Coordinates of C-alpha atoms in Angstrom, one line a residue:
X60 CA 5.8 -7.1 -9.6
X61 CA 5.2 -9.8 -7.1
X62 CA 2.6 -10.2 -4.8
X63 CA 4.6 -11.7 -1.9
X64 CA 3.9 -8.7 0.8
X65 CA 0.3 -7.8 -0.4
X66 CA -1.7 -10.9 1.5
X67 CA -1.0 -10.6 5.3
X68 CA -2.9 -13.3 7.6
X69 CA -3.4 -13.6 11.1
X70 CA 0.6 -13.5 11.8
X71 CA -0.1 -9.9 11.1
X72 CA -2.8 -9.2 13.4
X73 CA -1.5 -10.6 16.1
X74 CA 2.2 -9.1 15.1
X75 CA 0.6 -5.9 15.3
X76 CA -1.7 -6.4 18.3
X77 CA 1.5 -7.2 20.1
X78 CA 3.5 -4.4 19.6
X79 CA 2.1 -1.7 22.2
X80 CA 3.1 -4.5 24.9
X81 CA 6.3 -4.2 23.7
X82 CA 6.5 -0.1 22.9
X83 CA 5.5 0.0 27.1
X84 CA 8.7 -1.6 27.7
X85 CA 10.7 -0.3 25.0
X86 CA 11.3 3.2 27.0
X87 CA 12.8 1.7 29.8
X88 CA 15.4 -0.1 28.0
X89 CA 18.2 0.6 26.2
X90 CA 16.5 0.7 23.0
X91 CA 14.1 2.6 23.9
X92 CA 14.8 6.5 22.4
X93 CA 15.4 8.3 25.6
X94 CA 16.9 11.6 25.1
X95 CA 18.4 10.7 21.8
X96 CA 18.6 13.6 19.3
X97 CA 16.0 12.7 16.4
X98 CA 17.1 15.7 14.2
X99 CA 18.7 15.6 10.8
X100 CA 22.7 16.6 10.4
X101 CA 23.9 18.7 7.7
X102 CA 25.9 18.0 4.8
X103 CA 29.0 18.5 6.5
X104 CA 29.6 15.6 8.8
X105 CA 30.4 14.0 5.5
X106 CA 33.5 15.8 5.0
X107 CA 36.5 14.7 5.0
X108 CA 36.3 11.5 5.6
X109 CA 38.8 9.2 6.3
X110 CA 36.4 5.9 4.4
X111 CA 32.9 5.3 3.5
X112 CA 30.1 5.7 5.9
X113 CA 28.5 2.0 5.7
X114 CA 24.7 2.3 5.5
X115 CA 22.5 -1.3 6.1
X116 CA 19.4 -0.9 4.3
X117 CA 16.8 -3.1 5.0
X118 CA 13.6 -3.8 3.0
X119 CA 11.5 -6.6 1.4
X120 CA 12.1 -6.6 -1.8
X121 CA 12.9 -10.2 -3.7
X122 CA 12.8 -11.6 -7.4
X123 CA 12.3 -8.6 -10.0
X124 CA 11.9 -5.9 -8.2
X125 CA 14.9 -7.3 -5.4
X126 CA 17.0 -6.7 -8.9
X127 CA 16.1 -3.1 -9.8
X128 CA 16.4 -2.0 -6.5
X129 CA 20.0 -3.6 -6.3
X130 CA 20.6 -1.9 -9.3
X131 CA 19.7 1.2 -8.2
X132 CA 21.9 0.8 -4.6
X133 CA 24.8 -0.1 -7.0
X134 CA 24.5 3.2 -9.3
X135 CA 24.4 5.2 -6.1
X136 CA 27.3 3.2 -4.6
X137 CA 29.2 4.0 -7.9
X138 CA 28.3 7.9 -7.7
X139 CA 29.2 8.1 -3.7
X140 CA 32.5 6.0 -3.9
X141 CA 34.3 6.9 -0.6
X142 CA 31.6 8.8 0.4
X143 CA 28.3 6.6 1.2
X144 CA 28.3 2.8 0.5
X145 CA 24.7 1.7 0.8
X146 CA 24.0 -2.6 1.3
X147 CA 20.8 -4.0 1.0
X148 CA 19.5 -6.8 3.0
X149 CA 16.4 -8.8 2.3
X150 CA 14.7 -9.3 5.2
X151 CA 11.2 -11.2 4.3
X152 CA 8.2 -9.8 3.5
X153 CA 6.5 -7.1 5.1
X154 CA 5.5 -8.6 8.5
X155 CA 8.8 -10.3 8.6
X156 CA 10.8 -7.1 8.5
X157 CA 8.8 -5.6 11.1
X158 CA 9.0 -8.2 13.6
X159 CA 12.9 -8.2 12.6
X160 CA 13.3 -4.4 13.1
X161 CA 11.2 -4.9 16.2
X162 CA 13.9 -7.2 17.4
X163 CA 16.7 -5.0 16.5
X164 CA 15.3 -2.1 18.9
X165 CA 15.1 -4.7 21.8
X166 CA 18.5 -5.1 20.6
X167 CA 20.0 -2.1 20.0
X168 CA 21.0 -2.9 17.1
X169 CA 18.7 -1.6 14.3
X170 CA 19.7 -0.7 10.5
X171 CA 20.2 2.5 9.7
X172 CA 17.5 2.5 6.7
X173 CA 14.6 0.2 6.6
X174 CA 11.3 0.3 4.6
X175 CA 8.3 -0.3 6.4
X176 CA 4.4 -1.2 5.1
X177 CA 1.9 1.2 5.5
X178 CA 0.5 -0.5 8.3
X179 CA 2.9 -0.4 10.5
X180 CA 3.2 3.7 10.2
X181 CA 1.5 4.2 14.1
X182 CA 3.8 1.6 15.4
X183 CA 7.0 3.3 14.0
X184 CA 6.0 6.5 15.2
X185 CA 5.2 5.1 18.8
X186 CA 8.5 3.2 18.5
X187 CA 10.5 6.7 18.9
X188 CA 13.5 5.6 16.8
X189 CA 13.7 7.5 13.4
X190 CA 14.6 10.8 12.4
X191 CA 11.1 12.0 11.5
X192 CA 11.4 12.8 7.3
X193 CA 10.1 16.6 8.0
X194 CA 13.4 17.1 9.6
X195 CA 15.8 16.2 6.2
X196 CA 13.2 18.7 4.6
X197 CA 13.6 21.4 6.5
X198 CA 17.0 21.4 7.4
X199 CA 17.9 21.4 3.4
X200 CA 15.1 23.0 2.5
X201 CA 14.3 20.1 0.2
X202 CA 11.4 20.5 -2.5
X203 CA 8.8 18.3 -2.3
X204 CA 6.9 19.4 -4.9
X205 CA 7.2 16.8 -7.5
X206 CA 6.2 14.0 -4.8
X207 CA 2.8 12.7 -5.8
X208 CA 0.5 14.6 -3.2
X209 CA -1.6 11.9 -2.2
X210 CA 1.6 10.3 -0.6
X211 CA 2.3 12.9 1.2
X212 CA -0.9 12.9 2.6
X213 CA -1.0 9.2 3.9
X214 CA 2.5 9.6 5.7
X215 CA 2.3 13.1 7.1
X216 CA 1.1 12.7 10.8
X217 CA 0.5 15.5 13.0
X218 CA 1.2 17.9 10.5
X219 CA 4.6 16.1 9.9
X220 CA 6.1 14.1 6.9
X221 CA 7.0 10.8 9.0
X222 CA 8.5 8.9 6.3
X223 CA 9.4 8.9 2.5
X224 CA 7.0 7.1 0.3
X225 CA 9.0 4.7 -2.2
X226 CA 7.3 1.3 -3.2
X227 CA 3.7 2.5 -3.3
X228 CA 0.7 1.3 -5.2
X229 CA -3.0 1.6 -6.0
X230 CA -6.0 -0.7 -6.4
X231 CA -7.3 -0.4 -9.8
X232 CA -10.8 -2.2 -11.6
X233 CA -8.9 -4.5 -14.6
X234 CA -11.1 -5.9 -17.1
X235 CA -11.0 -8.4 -19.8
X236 CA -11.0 -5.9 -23.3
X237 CA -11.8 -8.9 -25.6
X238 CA -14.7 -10.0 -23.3
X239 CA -16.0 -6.6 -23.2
X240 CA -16.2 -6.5 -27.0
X241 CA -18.0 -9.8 -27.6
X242 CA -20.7 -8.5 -25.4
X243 CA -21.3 -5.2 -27.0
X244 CA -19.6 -3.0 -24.8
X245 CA -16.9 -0.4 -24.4
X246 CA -13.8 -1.0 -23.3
X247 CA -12.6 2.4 -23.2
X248 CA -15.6 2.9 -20.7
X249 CA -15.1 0.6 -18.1
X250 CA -17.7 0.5 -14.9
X251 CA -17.0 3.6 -12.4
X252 CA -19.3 2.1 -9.8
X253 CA -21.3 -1.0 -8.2
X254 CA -24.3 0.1 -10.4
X255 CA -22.3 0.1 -14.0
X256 CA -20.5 -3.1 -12.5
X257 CA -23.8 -4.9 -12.0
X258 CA -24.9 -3.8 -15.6
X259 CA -22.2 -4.6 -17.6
X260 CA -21.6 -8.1 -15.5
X261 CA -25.2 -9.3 -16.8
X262 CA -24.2 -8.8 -20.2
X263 CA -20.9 -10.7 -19.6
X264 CA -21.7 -13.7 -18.1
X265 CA -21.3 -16.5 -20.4
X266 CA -23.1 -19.8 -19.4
X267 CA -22.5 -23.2 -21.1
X268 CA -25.5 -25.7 -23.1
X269 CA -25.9 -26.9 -19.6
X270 CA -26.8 -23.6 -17.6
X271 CA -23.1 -23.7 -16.2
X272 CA -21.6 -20.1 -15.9
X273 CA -18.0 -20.5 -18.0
X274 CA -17.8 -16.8 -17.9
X275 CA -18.5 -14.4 -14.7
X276 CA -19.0 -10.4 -15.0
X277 CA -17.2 -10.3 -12.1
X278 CA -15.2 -11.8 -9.6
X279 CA -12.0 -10.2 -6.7
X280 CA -11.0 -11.4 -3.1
X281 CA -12.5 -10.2 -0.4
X282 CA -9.5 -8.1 0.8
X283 CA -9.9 -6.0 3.5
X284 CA -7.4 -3.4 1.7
X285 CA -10.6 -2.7 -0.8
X286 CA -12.8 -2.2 2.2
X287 CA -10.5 1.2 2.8
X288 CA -10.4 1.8 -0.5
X289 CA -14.5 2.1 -1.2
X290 CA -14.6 3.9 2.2
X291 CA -12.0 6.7 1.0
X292 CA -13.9 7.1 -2.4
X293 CA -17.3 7.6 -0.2
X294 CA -15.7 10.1 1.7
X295 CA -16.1 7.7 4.9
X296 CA -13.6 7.8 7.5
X297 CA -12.4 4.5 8.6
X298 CA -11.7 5.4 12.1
X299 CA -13.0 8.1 14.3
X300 CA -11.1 11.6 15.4
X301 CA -10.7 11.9 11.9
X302 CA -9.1 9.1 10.6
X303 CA -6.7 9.0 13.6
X304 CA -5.0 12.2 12.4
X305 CA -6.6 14.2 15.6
X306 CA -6.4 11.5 18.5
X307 CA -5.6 8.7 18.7
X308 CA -8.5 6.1 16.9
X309 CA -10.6 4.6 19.4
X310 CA -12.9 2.8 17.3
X311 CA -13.3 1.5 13.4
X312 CA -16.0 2.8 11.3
X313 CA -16.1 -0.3 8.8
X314 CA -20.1 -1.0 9.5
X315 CA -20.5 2.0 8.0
X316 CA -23.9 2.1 6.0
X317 CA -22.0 2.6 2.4
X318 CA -19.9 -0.6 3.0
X319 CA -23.4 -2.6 4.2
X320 CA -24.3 -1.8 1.2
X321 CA -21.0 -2.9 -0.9
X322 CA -21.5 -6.4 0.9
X323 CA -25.0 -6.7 -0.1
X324 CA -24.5 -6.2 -3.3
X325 CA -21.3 -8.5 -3.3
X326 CA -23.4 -10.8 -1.9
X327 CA -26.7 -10.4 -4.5
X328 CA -23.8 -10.7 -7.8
X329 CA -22.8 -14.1 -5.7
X330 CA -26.7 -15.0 -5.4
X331 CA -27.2 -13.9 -9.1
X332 CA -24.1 -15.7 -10.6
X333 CA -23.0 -12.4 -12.2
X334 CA -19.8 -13.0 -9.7
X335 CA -17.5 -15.9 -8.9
X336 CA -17.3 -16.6 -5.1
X337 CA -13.7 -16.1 -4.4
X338 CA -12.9 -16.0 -0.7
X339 CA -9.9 -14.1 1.0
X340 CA -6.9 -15.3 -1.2
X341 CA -5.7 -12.7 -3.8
X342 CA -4.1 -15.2 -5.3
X343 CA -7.1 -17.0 -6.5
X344 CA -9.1 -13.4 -7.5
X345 CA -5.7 -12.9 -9.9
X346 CA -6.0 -16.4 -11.7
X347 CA -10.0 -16.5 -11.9
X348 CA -9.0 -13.0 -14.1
X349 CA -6.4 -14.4 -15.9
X350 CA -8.1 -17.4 -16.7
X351 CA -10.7 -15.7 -17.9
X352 CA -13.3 -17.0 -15.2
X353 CA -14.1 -13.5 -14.7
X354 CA -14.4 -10.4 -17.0
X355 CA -14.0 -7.9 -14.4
X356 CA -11.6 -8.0 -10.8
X357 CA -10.0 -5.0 -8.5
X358 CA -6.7 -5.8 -8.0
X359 CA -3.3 -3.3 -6.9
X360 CA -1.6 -1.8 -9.6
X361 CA 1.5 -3.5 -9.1
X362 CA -0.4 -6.8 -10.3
X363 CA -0.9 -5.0 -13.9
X364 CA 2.4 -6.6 -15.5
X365 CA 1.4 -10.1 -14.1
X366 CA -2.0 -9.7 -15.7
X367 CA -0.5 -8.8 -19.4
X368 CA 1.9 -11.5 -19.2
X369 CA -0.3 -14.0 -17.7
X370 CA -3.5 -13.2 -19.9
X371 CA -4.5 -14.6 -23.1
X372 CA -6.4 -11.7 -23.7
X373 CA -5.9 -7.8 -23.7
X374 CA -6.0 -6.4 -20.1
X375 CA -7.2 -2.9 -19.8
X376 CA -7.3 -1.0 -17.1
X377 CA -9.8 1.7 -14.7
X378 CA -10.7 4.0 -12.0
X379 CA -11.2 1.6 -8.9
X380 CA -15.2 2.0 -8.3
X381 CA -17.2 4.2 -6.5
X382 CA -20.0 2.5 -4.1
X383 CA -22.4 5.1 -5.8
X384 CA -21.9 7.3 -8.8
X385 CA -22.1 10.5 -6.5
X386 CA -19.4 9.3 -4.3
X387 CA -16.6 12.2 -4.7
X388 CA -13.9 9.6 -5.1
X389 CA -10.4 9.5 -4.0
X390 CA -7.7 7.1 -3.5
X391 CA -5.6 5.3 -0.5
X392 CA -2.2 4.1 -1.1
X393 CA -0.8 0.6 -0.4
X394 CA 2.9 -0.8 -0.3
X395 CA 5.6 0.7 2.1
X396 CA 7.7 4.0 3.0
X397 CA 12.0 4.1 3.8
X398 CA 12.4 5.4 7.8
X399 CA 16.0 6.4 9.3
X400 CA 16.7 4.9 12.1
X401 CA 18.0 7.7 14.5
X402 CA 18.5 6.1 18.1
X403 CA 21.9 4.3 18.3
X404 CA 23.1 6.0 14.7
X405 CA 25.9 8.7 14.0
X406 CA 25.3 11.4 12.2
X407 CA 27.2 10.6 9.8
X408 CA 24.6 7.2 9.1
X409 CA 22.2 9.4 9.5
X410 CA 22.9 11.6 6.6
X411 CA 24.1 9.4 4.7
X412 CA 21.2 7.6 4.9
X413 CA 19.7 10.7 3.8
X414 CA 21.7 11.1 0.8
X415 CA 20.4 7.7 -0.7
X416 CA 16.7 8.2 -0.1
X417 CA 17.2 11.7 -2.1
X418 CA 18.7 9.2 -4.5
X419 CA 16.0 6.9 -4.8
X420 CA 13.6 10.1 -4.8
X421 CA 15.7 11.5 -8.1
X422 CA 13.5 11.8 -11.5
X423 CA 16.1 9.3 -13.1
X424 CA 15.7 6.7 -10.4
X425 CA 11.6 7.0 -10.0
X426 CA 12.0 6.3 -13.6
X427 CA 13.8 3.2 -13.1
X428 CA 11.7 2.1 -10.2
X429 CA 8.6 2.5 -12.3
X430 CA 9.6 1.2 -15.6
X431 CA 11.2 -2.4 -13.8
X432 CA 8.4 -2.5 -11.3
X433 CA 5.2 -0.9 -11.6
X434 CA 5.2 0.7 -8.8
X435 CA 4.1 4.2 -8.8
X436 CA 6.6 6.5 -9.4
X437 CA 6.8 8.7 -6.2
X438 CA 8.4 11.4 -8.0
X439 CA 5.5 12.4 -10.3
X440 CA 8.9 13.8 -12.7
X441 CA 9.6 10.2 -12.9
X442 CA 6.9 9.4 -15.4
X443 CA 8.5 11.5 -18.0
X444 CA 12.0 9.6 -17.8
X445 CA 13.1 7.6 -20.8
X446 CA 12.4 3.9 -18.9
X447 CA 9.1 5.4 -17.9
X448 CA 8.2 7.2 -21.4
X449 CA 9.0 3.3 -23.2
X450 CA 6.7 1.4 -20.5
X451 CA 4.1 3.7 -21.5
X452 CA 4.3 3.4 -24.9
X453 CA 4.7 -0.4 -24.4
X454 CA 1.6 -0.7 -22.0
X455 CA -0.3 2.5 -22.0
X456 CA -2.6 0.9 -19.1
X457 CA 0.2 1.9 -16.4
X458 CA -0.9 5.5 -16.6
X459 CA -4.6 4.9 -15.5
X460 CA -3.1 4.7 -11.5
X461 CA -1.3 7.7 -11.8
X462 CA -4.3 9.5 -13.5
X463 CA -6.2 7.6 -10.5
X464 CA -4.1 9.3 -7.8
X465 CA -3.5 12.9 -9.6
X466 CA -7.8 13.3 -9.7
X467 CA -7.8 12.3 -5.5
X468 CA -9.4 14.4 -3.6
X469 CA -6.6 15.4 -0.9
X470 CA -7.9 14.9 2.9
X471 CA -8.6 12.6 5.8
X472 CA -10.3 10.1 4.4
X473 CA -7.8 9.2 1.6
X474 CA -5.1 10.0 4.1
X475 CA -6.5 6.7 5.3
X476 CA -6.6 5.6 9.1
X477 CA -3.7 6.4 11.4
X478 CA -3.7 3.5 14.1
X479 CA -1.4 0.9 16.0
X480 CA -3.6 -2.3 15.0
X481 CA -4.3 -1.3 11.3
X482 CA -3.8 -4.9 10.5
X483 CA -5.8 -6.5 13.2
X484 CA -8.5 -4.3 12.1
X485 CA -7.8 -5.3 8.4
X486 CA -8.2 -9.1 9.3
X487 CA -11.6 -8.2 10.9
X488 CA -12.6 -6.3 8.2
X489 CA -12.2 -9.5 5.8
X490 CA -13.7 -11.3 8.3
X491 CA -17.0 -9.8 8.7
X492 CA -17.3 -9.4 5.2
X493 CA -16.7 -13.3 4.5
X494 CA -19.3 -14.0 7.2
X495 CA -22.3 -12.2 5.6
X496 CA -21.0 -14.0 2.0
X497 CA -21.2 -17.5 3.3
X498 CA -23.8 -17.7 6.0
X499 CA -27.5 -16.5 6.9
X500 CA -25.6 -13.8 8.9
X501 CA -26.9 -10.0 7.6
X502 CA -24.1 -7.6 6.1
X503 CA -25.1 -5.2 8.8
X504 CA -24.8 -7.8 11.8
X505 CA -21.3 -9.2 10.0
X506 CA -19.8 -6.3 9.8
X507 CA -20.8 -4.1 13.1
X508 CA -19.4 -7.7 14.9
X509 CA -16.9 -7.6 12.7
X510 CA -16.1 -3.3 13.9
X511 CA -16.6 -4.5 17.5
X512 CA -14.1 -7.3 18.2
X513 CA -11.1 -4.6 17.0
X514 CA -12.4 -2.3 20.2
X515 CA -10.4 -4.1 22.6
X516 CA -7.2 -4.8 20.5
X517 CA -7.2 -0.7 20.0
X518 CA -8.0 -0.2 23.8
X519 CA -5.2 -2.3 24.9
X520 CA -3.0 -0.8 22.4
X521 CA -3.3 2.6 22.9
X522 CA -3.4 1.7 26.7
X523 CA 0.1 0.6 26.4
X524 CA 1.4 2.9 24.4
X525 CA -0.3 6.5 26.3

């Protein structure tokens, strides 16, 4: 899996922190969703047909995975010939697609499937275009069952299924197996929180005849996706009125005292050269793990194959940490959901648009989507299809994120926040968090300045949007 869409800069942010300026204006136009009917059409508008309804399905897929999801659009093509014809188009990565899609409403013109990151959930629902996803499952009645739980929870707003999780992931703590057994310890065992991290990073940091460390415990960006993540597993909401899912978020909660204390101990591992300083690039936590600079990184799952390939060594795999060992754990999603576009569609796009995400949602095609691209498989059926079965067999550490996700505690917190500048807030996060590991600046002073300069990107947001 490539890493492409993971790293989003300050185009992002100020992507994002532009949008509610536009959704203020995007009622009055023709865009804008009016009194268009968001529901979901039955089966029949598909009958009788006189050709193929022609469905333009944007997402941001390129290089491996861009190839198994083309296969997958031409297997359904093959099944629905006359019927549906799906086409995918590339649009960029995740940012890119959204300003596109952004465009298109302005336009008029959108496609009638696109897939979306998880940040930009708030903006799509402010946007007013797509059929909400409740509406396919309730007017067919559809099971949802054998969709992975803790998806559902991150996209269901308002008591509502928005949108149908597809290419989703999950941070993970990867560790260097070899490494752990010249040092004396267990690789089966890896660390389950800051205090184990700390431990086992002392024993496995290697220095040189010279004092030089050749070999750190420990050592992963400072990404503000991780920030979330420790949050969730503290059972700390990262926005107020509940993680946004009663009221609209007013303010971030990332000075929270359990992530002071994550950044003060990131900070004491730096101090301590138990931990390589890596900064804000992903890139550059991946290779200081693959080179074996480090022992020990947090990283999504979707970076696992990379890190076999790329590794001289035998990658294993764990639970991503707890800040304390009585933290009751959990687990936020990453990565992006499929949304039908309603406004300016027929029917007749609309279900067939419908058809193919059932497609995509099918035990046989999660076990595709799995095996070719490490994403999770959103069908939890998925895992026991033939592809998946041999991937596991192949590289058994691909089962630790669904194991991960299956033990998640299920509620607001590891629904994660709900909110219009999630990526602006992201960006901040990072920020604040870089600040207190590079200057005389305390954790606590970084990151409450850090909470505080997102207050008035949210108040103008939600200002333009209410």
């Amino acid at each position: 899996m490539t890493t492409t869409f993971r790293r989003r800069g300050i185009k992002a942010a100020a992507l994002i922190a532009s949008l509610g300026l536009f959704l203020s204006a995007c009622s009055s136009e023709d865009g804008g969703a009016g009194d268009a009917d968001l529901s979901a059409p039955g089966p029949e508008v598909l009958d009788d047909l006189d050709e193929a309804v022609e469905i333009e399905f944007w997402h941001s897929m390129d290089a491996t995975n861009g190839q198994v999801l083309d296969g997958l659009i031409e297997d359904f093509n093959s099944q629905n010939e006359g019927r549906v014809h799906v086409t995918g188009s590339f649009q960029g990565d995740y940012d890119e697609a959204l300003a596109g899609h952004r465009a298109a409403i302005q336009q008029g013109d959108t496609a009638e499937l696109i897939m979306i990151y998880d940040l930009g959930t708030q903006f799509m629902i402010d946007s007013g275009q797509t059929v909400p996803a409740q509406s396919f499952i309730d007017a067919d009645d559809y099971d949802t069952a054998p969709i992975e739980e803790a998806l559902l929870n991150y996209f269901t707003v308002g008591g509502e299924l928005r949108s149908f999780p597809f290419n989703n992931s999950t941070p993970l703590m990867y560790i260097n197996r070899d490494a752990f057994e010249e040092a004396g310890l267990d690789p089966d065992s890896p660390p389950t929180d800051l205090a184990e991290i700390r431990e086992a990073a002392e024993k496995l940091t290697v220095t040189d005849d010279d004092g030089t460390v050749v070999q750190y415990g420990f050592g992963a960006a400072v990404y503000g996706w991780f920030v979330e993540q420790f949050m969730a597993r503290a059972a700390a909401p990262y926005c107020d009125n509940s993680n946004g899912r009663d009221g609209r978020a007013t303010e971030v909660l990332f000075d929270d005292p359990k992530i002071v204390e994550l950044v003060e101990w990131w900070d004491q591992m730096i101090e301590d050269d138990l931990a390589v300083q890596i900064g804000r690039n992903t890139d550059d936590g991946q290779a200081a793990f693959t080179s074996g600079r480090a022992a020990m990184t947090l990283e999504s799952t979707g970076s696992l194959g990379g890190f076999i390939e790329q590794s001289d060594f035998e990658v294993g795999a764990g639970y991503f940490p707890l800040i304390e060992s009585g933290d009751p754990g959990g687990s936020i999603i990453g990565g992006a959901s499929l949304w039908i576009n309603g406004v300016g569609h027929s029917p007749e796009e609309i279900r067939g648009s419908w058809e193919f995400v059932q497609y995509l949602l099918t035990t046989e095609a999660q076990s595709t989507w799995h095996a070719g691209t490490g994403y999770l498989a959103v069908n939890t059926e998925g895992y026991e299809g033939a592809e998946a079965q041999e991937r596991a067999e192949e590289f058994p550490q691909f089962s630790v994120a669904a194991s991960q996700l299956a033990d998640s505690e299920i509620n607001e917190n590891t629904a994660g926040c709900m909110m219009g500048v999630m990526s602006e807030a992201r960006v901040a996060a990072e920020e604040g968090w870089e600040t207190a590991l590079t200057s005389d600046t305390s954790a606590e002073d970084a990151m409450a300045a850090a909470a505080d300069g997102v207050a008035r990107t949210i108040e103008e947001y939600n200002a333009s949007v209410e």
